[in-house]
PDB file of C-alpha atoms in Angstrom:
ATOM      1  CA  MET A   1      17.782   3.038   2.335  1.00  0.00           C
ATOM      2  CA  LEU A   2      19.109   1.306  -0.745  1.00  0.00           C
ATOM      3  CA  ASP A   3      22.489   2.128  -2.210  1.00  0.00           C
ATOM      4  CA  THR A   4      20.948   2.251  -5.668  1.00  0.00           C
ATOM      5  CA  ILE A   5      17.327   2.823  -6.566  1.00  0.00           C
ATOM      6  CA  PRO A   6      16.097   0.140  -8.960  1.00  0.00           C
ATOM      7  CA  SER A   7      15.444   1.299 -12.494  1.00  0.00           C
ATOM      8  CA  ALA A   8      12.062   0.952 -14.147  1.00  0.00           C
ATOM      9  CA  GLU A   9      13.591  -1.744 -16.338  1.00  0.00           C
ATOM     10  CA  ARG A  10      14.868  -3.651 -13.289  1.00  0.00           C
ATOM     11  CA  LEU A  11      11.455  -3.534 -11.578  1.00  0.00           C
ATOM     12  CA  ALA A  12       9.627  -4.550 -14.762  1.00  0.00           C
ATOM     13  CA  ALA A  13      11.992  -7.501 -15.204  1.00  0.00           C
ATOM     14  CA  LEU A  14      11.549  -8.503 -11.554  1.00  0.00           C
ATOM     15  CA  VAL A  15       7.758  -8.387 -11.264  1.00  0.00           C
ATOM     16  CA  GLY A  16       6.817  -8.862 -14.927  1.00  0.00           C
ATOM     17  CA  ASP A  17       5.294  -6.413 -17.381  1.00  0.00           C
ATOM     18  CA  SER A  18       1.660  -6.762 -16.265  1.00  0.00           C
ATOM     19  CA  LEU A  19       2.487  -6.268 -12.562  1.00  0.00           C
ATOM     20  CA  TRP A  20       4.858  -3.429 -13.411  1.00  0.00           C
ATOM     21  CA  ASP A  21       1.886  -1.739 -15.060  1.00  0.00           C
ATOM     22  CA  ILE A  22      -0.182  -2.325 -11.877  1.00  0.00           C
ATOM     23  CA  TRP A  23       2.684  -0.855  -9.773  1.00  0.00           C
ATOM     24  CA  ARG A  24       2.855   2.269 -11.941  1.00  0.00           C
ATOM     25  CA  GLN A  25      -0.911   2.738 -11.917  1.00  0.00           C
ATOM     26  CA  LEU A  26      -1.035   2.334  -8.134  1.00  0.00           C
ATOM     27  CA  CYS A  27       1.750   4.899  -7.682  1.00  0.00           C
ATOM     28  CA  ALA A  28      -0.149   7.265  -9.991  1.00  0.00           C
ATOM     29  CA  VAL A  29      -3.329   6.873  -7.923  1.00  0.00           C
ATOM     30  CA  ILE A  30      -1.434   7.591  -4.685  1.00  0.00           C
ATOM     31  CA  ASP A  31       0.458  10.510  -6.250  1.00  0.00           C
ATOM     32  CA  GLU A  32      -2.834  11.962  -7.509  1.00  0.00           C
ATOM     33  CA  HIS A  33      -4.086  12.330  -3.923  1.00  0.00           C
ATOM     34  CA  TYR A  34      -0.924  12.721  -1.841  1.00  0.00           C
ATOM     35  CA  ASP A  35       2.255  14.769  -1.971  1.00  0.00           C
ATOM     36  CA  MET A  36       4.613  12.566   0.020  1.00  0.00           C
ATOM     37  CA  ASP A  37       8.267  11.727   0.425  1.00  0.00           C
ATOM     38  CA  ARG A  38       9.121   8.465  -1.333  1.00  0.00           C
ATOM     39  CA  ILE A  39      11.786   6.245   0.163  1.00  0.00           C
ATOM     40  CA  TRP A  40      13.344   3.107  -1.321  1.00  0.00           C
ATOM     41  CA  ASN A  41      14.523   0.381   1.055  1.00  0.00           C
ATOM     42  CA  ALA A  42      15.555  -3.247   0.888  1.00  0.00           C
ATOM     43  CA  GLY A  43      12.442  -5.377   1.186  1.00  0.00           C
ATOM     44  CA  GLY A  44      13.498  -7.551   4.116  1.00  0.00           C
ATOM     45  CA  LYS A  45      13.151 -11.333   4.087  1.00  0.00           C
ATOM     46  CA  ALA A  46       9.983 -11.559   1.999  1.00  0.00           C
ATOM     47  CA  TRP A  47      10.543  -8.828  -0.612  1.00  0.00           C
ATOM     48  CA  MET A  48      13.391  -7.467  -2.703  1.00  0.00           C
ATOM     49  CA  TYR A  49      12.323  -3.791  -2.604  1.00  0.00           C
ATOM     50  CA  GLU A  50      10.191  -1.537  -0.433  1.00  0.00           C
ATOM     51  CA  TYR A  51       8.882   1.822  -1.675  1.00  0.00           C
ATOM     52  CA  LYS A  52       7.429   3.873   1.203  1.00  0.00           C
ATOM     53  CA  TYR A  53       5.202   6.908   1.080  1.00  0.00           C
ATOM     54  CA  ARG A  54       5.983   9.041   4.152  1.00  0.00           C
ATOM     55  CA  ARG A  55       5.468  12.555   5.401  1.00  0.00           C
ATOM     56  CA  GLY A  56       6.262  14.145   8.729  1.00  0.00           C
ATOM     57  CA  GLY A  57       7.793  10.936  10.046  1.00  0.00           C
ATOM     58  CA  LYS A  58       4.611   8.925   9.429  1.00  0.00           C
ATOM     59  CA  THR A  59       4.204   6.227   6.820  1.00  0.00           C
ATOM     60  CA  LEU A  60       1.081   6.393   4.677  1.00  0.00           C
ATOM     61  CA  CYS A  61       1.649   3.088   2.877  1.00  0.00           C
ATOM     62  CA  ALA A  62       4.308   0.999   1.208  1.00  0.00           C
ATOM     63  CA  LEU A  63       4.644  -0.912  -2.030  1.00  0.00           C
ATOM     64  CA  TYR A  64       6.759  -4.049  -2.239  1.00  0.00           C
ATOM     65  CA  ALA A  65       8.335  -5.935  -5.126  1.00  0.00           C
ATOM     66  CA  ARG A  66       9.713  -9.442  -5.527  1.00  0.00           C
ATOM     67  CA  GLU A  67       9.819 -11.895  -8.379  1.00  0.00           C
ATOM     68  CA  ALA A  68       6.415 -12.014 -10.093  1.00  0.00           C
ATOM     69  CA  CYS A  69       4.685 -10.257  -7.178  1.00  0.00           C
ATOM     70  CA  VAL A  70       3.728  -6.743  -6.057  1.00  0.00           C
ATOM     71  CA  GLY A  71       2.556  -5.891  -2.546  1.00  0.00           C
ATOM     72  CA  PHE A  72       0.605  -2.966  -1.117  1.00  0.00           C
ATOM     73  CA  LEU A  73       0.735  -2.441   2.657  1.00  0.00           C
ATOM     74  CA  VAL A  74      -1.345  -0.098   4.782  1.00  0.00           C
ATOM     75  CA  ILE A  75      -1.267  -0.184   8.578  1.00  0.00           C
ATOM     76  CA  LEU A  76      -4.458   0.735  10.392  1.00  0.00           C
ATOM     77  CA  GLY A  77      -4.097   1.948  13.985  1.00  0.00           C
ATOM     78  CA  LYS A  78      -6.840   1.760  16.605  1.00  0.00           C
ATOM     79  CA  ALA A  79      -8.870   4.803  15.488  1.00  0.00           C
ATOM     80  CA  GLU A  80      -8.545   3.793  11.832  1.00  0.00           C
ATOM     81  CA  ARG A  81      -9.661   0.235  12.618  1.00  0.00           C
ATOM     82  CA  LEU A  82     -12.743   1.540  14.420  1.00  0.00           C
ATOM     83  CA  GLN A  83     -13.622   3.709  11.436  1.00  0.00           C
ATOM     84  CA  PHE A  84     -13.005   0.835   9.017  1.00  0.00           C
ATOM     85  CA  GLU A  85     -15.212  -1.489  11.067  1.00  0.00           C
ATOM     86  CA  GLN A  86     -18.068   1.041  10.910  1.00  0.00           C
ATOM     87  CA  GLU A  87     -17.753   1.156   7.105  1.00  0.00           C
ATOM     88  CA  LYS A  88     -16.630  -2.443   6.531  1.00  0.00           C
ATOM     89  CA  ALA A  89     -19.731  -3.559   4.636  1.00  0.00           C
ATOM     90  CA  SER A  90     -19.071  -0.916   1.960  1.00  0.00           C
ATOM     91  CA  TYR A  91     -15.646  -2.391   1.094  1.00  0.00           C
ATOM     92  CA  THR A  92     -15.122  -5.240  -1.354  1.00  0.00           C
ATOM     93  CA  ARG A  93     -15.215  -8.794  -0.025  1.00  0.00           C
ATOM     94  CA  GLU A  94     -11.483  -9.138  -0.718  1.00  0.00           C
ATOM     95  CA  VAL A  95     -10.601  -6.125   1.457  1.00  0.00           C
ATOM     96  CA  GLN A  96     -12.925  -7.389   4.188  1.00  0.00           C
ATOM     97  CA  ARG A  97     -11.298 -10.841   3.992  1.00  0.00           C
ATOM     98  CA  VAL A  98      -7.770  -9.467   4.270  1.00  0.00           C
ATOM     99  CA  TYR A  99      -8.823  -7.286   7.194  1.00  0.00           C
ATOM    100  CA  GLU A 100     -10.437 -10.184   9.052  1.00  0.00           C
ATOM    101  CA  GLU A 101      -7.538 -12.582   8.413  1.00  0.00           C
ATOM    102  CA  THR A 102      -4.866 -10.073   9.491  1.00  0.00           C
ATOM    103  CA  PRO A 103      -3.770 -10.318  13.118  1.00  0.00           C
ATOM    104  CA  THR A 104      -3.990  -7.186  15.264  1.00  0.00           C
ATOM    105  CA  TYR A 105      -0.641  -6.168  16.763  1.00  0.00           C
ATOM    106  CA  HIS A 106       0.155  -3.508  19.363  1.00  0.00           C
ATOM    107  CA  ASP A 107       0.640  -0.963  16.581  1.00  0.00           C
ATOM    108  CA  GLY A 108      -2.330  -1.962  14.447  1.00  0.00           C
ATOM    109  CA  LYS A 109      -3.352  -4.222  11.604  1.00  0.00           C
ATOM    110  CA  TRP A 110      -0.809  -4.567   8.809  1.00  0.00           C
ATOM    111  CA  LEU A 111      -3.039  -5.086   5.774  1.00  0.00           C
ATOM    112  CA  LEU A 112      -0.998  -6.560   2.933  1.00  0.00           C
ATOM    113  CA  PHE A 113      -2.544  -6.946  -0.498  1.00  0.00           C
ATOM    114  CA  THR A 114      -0.972  -8.511  -3.589  1.00  0.00           C
ATOM    115  CA  PRO A 115      -2.904  -6.831  -6.410  1.00  0.00           C
ATOM    116  CA  THR A 116      -2.902  -8.417  -9.857  1.00  0.00           C
ATOM    117  CA  ASP A 117      -5.266  -5.845 -11.372  1.00  0.00           C
ATOM    118  CA  THR A 118      -6.750  -2.445 -10.510  1.00  0.00           C
ATOM    119  CA  SER A 119     -10.052  -3.728  -9.089  1.00  0.00           C
ATOM    120  CA  LEU A 120      -9.183  -2.852  -5.457  1.00  0.00           C
ATOM    121  CA  PHE A 121      -7.669   0.579  -6.120  1.00  0.00           C
ATOM    122  CA  ALA A 122     -10.781   2.510  -5.067  1.00  0.00           C
ATOM    123  CA  ASP A 123     -10.759   0.641  -1.749  1.00  0.00           C
ATOM    124  CA  PHE A 124      -7.012   1.252  -1.370  1.00  0.00           C
ATOM    125  CA  VAL A 125      -7.635   5.006  -1.706  1.00  0.00           C
ATOM    126  CA  ARG A 126     -10.393   4.780   0.908  1.00  0.00           C
ATOM    127  CA  LEU A 127      -8.046   2.938   3.284  1.00  0.00           C
ATOM    128  CA  LEU A 128      -5.412   5.642   2.783  1.00  0.00           C
ATOM    129  CA  ARG A 129      -8.018   8.314   3.569  1.00  0.00           C
ATOM    130  CA  LEU A 130      -8.619   6.612   6.915  1.00  0.00           C
ATOM    131  CA  LYS A 131      -4.968   7.281   7.683  1.00  0.00           C
ATOM    132  CA  ARG A 132      -4.567  10.757   6.234  1.00  0.00           C
ATOM    133  CA  LYS A 133      -6.662  13.262   4.333  1.00  0.00           C
ATOM    134  CA  PRO A 134      -5.399  13.761   0.787  1.00  0.00           C
ATOM    135  CA  ASN A 135      -3.199  16.840   0.449  1.00  0.00           C
ATOM    136  CA  ARG A 136      -3.715  17.180  -3.300  1.00  0.00           C
ATOM    137  CA  THR A 137      -7.008  17.968  -4.946  1.00  0.00           C
TER     138      THR A 137
END
């Protein structure tokens, strides 16, 4: 966990106003469907901040921030990958591309997107539903 949670102003300055707006909209979409714990962490080598959505010890997804960049990560395990592959043709080409280019590890595929607009949000919600049914209506 971080010692201090970054302020909205700090995040906006880090990623830029347009990406800060994308970050907020993505959080709103996730919050609309899921009641989750939210945990701030250092972002490791590649990112400055990590913002995880977790519940019951399981991570739903994570958002990442670094200079002029926002990341959205969802990890698909074996059952989720099988379901995705059955429905793959109904996802956007970009989501299909990221899926196909992502290596499969022992714990799944770590799909990392760097959204610059909201065009993939509907697919992001579908990916989250593969992991966990929404607990908000």
